Structures are given as C-alpha cells and as structure tokens.
C-alpha cells in the first residue's frame, strides 16, 4: 500500500540477528494496521496451505525466491504501513552476518530504528553489531523489542535480563534506546495494543513506541557544509566563470555569504549560485546540489569543505579518534596504508592505535589488539597523511562519517568521536622507512635560495616509449651541468626494451612511497623524473598534496584531471612527438615555471 500524499512520513529500519523475527514483526504490523493490499494476507495463507507449509507473516515481505527457500532476508526491502499519526516506510534490513553491507545500505536512509532480539536466544553477535551500526549511522531514535516472549512464558525476568545487558553494551558506544518493548509478534502480543499476557509491563506497545519517534530537525538549522566535488572553468564565448560544484549537506548558503574552505583556510564571498540547465538562485539549502561562483578567485581542489564565516567551523586535523566497523576480507592492521573517504576528501590513512575492541563475538580478544578483524567494532586512532576538515558525528552526521578503502574496495566505515592534536603532515607516522628522511632543519624555500635553483618533479603518465627516452636525455643534460637528477617509477619494460608494460604502482602504498621519495629528493634540490603508467584524478591529487610546495610538471599522452594553479603546469603529448622534442618541451616548461632555473635551455650544454 502506498503512502498517502500529504500526510507526515517517516523512514524506519528494522534490524536484528538472523531468525530473531524481524520480518514477522513487520508482517504483523502490516496486517494489524490494515496496511496490506486487499487479498494479500489471504493469498499468502492459501499459498502456504496449498504447499503444506505453516503460515508465516514473514512471507508477506520475503518475496525473493531465494529468501523464501532459505527463510532469511538477504537484501533490504521497502514496505509501507500507516498509523493514525502518519505514514511509515519500513526498511527491512538483513540480519545474517554475511549481509551486513546490505544492512548498512538500507539503514543509512532511515530516521529511526527498531532492533529485534529473540527472548529465548538472547543477545547475539549481530544484536551488538547492529546496535553499533545504528549509532555509527547517526540513528539516535531506537526502540529495542524483545520478541518471542511467548517462548519464555512472557517472563518478566527474561525481558529485564536482556534489557539490562543490552543497555550496558550500548552505553559503551554512546547509544541510548528510547524504549524496550516486550512483544510476541506471531500471536500479536503488545504489537498495536497492550498485552494482557504481560500485565507487569507498563510501557507503550510497539506501534505506540514507533509513533513516539520525532521527526529529525531540518538540517537547514545546522551550520552550512558543502564538500567541494570539483571546480569547473569555462572559456567559451568569453565566459570566465570558475564554478565550485558540490552538494550542501547542512545549513543554508546565500549569495553574498562569506565562506571559508577548509583545510586550506582560503576565504571568499559567494557571487552567484548556478544550476545545471536551471536559472540562478539566491540561496540553496541542505540537500541541494549546485555550483557556486566566488567574488575573489581562489585555487581550490576536490576535498575542501566549504563553511560559512561566522558559524561554527569544522574541525581540522590529521589525527582522529573514531569508532570503526570493519568489513574487509583482510584484517585492518597497523603499518598498512589505506584510504579514508569523507565527503569528497580522499586521503591516505593508517591505523595508529587501537584503544579497545567492542567485542561482539565474546571471544575475549580485547587485550592489546594490533588488528581489527572482519566484523569487529573498534575504538581507535587513525593517522591521516594530511589534515582534512570534518565534524564530530554528534554535531553534524554527514561530515562526521567516513569509509575506509582497502585497495579498491570499501572495507570499513565509522564515525568520528574526537579531533586530536594534529601532527606535522610531513612528519606523520607513515612507516619507519621515512622517519629518518623527515628531519629537515632548513625549509624548501631556504634551500632554493642557498642552492641558487629549485628542485622540481616532472610526472610522466602513460606508456609512450618517448617518455622513457626523453627522461634519459633530460637526466644526461642535468648531470652534465652537475645538477642532481633522478628518475623514479615502477614502469617495467619488455625483455628487448621495446615496449612498456603495465605495473602495479597504483596501489596506495606504492604511490605514497613514490610521492614521498620524489618529495624528499626534490627538497634537496634534485630534479625528479617520475614515470607512471597511468593515474586517476584522486591519485594524482594525492601525489600533488604529498609533493607540495615543490613545483610539479605533469606530462601525459592522454588528458587526465588534476588540480593545477596554472594550465602551463601540464603538457599533453601526441603520439607523433619524438623523445627529443618532448625533452625540449619539458626543458622550456620547467625554465618558465621555476625561478631561478639551473641553466638556459636555449643555450647548448
């Protein structure tokens, strides 16, 4: 049955351990509130009778054949029901441990939650995991229902034992349910009216508890946040706009507002608000995607977070205390490089310290842990490669939640509990192999002044054989002038040296190592030729962030996106360009971009 237009609506998710009766709870709610399509209940009963199967209210929801055959929910399903107060969209999330990702996807859309625990089986692993995940997703309105009370003879003691144990667990993760409700879903006890079987219970029935949920206050009342997705520059027909694109996650943005971009700290004022194939607007609110033009042009890149001057600003740090839920096939370990994605920011991250494990499996493995296993929840400290802007989840949910990427898969998610004092971004602990390299007593600018010339990094992206030959020419030119020069990269050649083959340098660990090596060598005044077979936009930005403030020249045989302060920092090479022509182009570009330059490329060596 569809929701009635014009009535208030709320999205709620129902979660719980497998076989604890979530689908039965939902089916009974649909039946008892008259929310089923005409004839649906009778059709299911007839189907069960014809197939000699006992009737289950869960069959009203489990429409997938695989689910009916196995008796479990494996994907999220959306169902409507109604009360006297409003319409509801129920998100039925899977309870089996193998489908926790599906549960997170479904629950992320909910405003409130019902968590189901079997009175006879008691609190299970996923009862705890689901409780944590709800807290991680920022769902603060939770009703815990203790189902199948008929299997424990409606025992008050059984209910209170489960309630007390679960309250103690939730206290560790900062969650407090609104209600604990004892029910027996199949016979309908305490579902939509008080149960005579449990006179000792004085709280609301399940429907009344759900009706007590309050609509979340509008996000427009929060401080404004807009992650920068990209910056677009137009040049056709004299159009000189530079449009900062993104989605407003909270608050309101108006033309004329003074804004600040973090972590860079750059400020400007909003000149205009643009839409795609839409008229300009004077203001936009949370949930709107738009482009913003600024009165003062500032250089920005993807990953900045726009906020309004005069409002509460985001936190900025490269060390954060988090609660994290790990779903990766391999454990989250110290010493390994991962990526953290928050909003539009993507930065390398390492597990710095595990404060404690929230042990859902009761294995007792919570003493001096050095890893977070699959399906574990942990309170830990993360070390980021560079500072990012964020909010604590308790303040603004959208900019306080993150995911962790292992290689190219999302392997974990979490919430930010605390901003810790930032380390110097070049001294962040990203492996002992770099600790001895970070003891710099003289700044890059001072080194340039003393040497008389600047180090630089030229990044060659592609498999064009001319790249390797051009680097050889350039390296010889530099060394003949007694100027340090060094090629780096993991591009490999065939045995006869005629072709270049794809390597594996794009893993986060190796890209980070190459970037750090290029940074430290160029910081001493050397020119570094970095050879990479391919690079996506986010990895290019990561390299740029690592190597900054050292000048970078990007050379590629096909267009790719990277934020640059000047388009002359990029050279696009055609297939017809010879290695000598390319070496000359790079020489001229570096001579134009870097001052002072080691030698005049117009004069022969």
PDB file of N, CA and C in Angstrom, residues 444 491 545 564:
ATOM      1  N   UNK A 444      62.285  24.312   2.364  1.00  0.00           N
ATOM      2  CA  UNK A 444      62.452  24.187   0.920  1.00  0.00           C
ATOM      3  C   UNK A 444      62.830  25.530   0.309  1.00  0.00           C
ATOM      4  N   UNK A 491      57.402   1.629 -13.765  1.00  0.00           N
ATOM      5  CA  UNK A 491      57.078   1.155 -15.105  1.00  0.00           C
ATOM      6  C   UNK A 491      58.120   0.125 -15.509  1.00  0.00           C
ATOM      7  N   UNK A 545      49.455  16.604  -3.382  1.00  0.00           N
ATOM      8  CA  UNK A 545      49.445  17.021  -1.982  1.00  0.00           C
ATOM      9  C   UNK A 545      50.736  16.625  -1.264  1.00  0.00           C
ATOM     10  N   UNK A 564      45.679  22.170 -10.891  1.00  0.00           N
ATOM     11  CA  UNK A 564      46.931  22.907 -11.056  1.00  0.00           C
ATOM     12  C   UNK A 564      46.639  24.391 -10.926  1.00  0.00           C
TER      13      UNK A 564
END
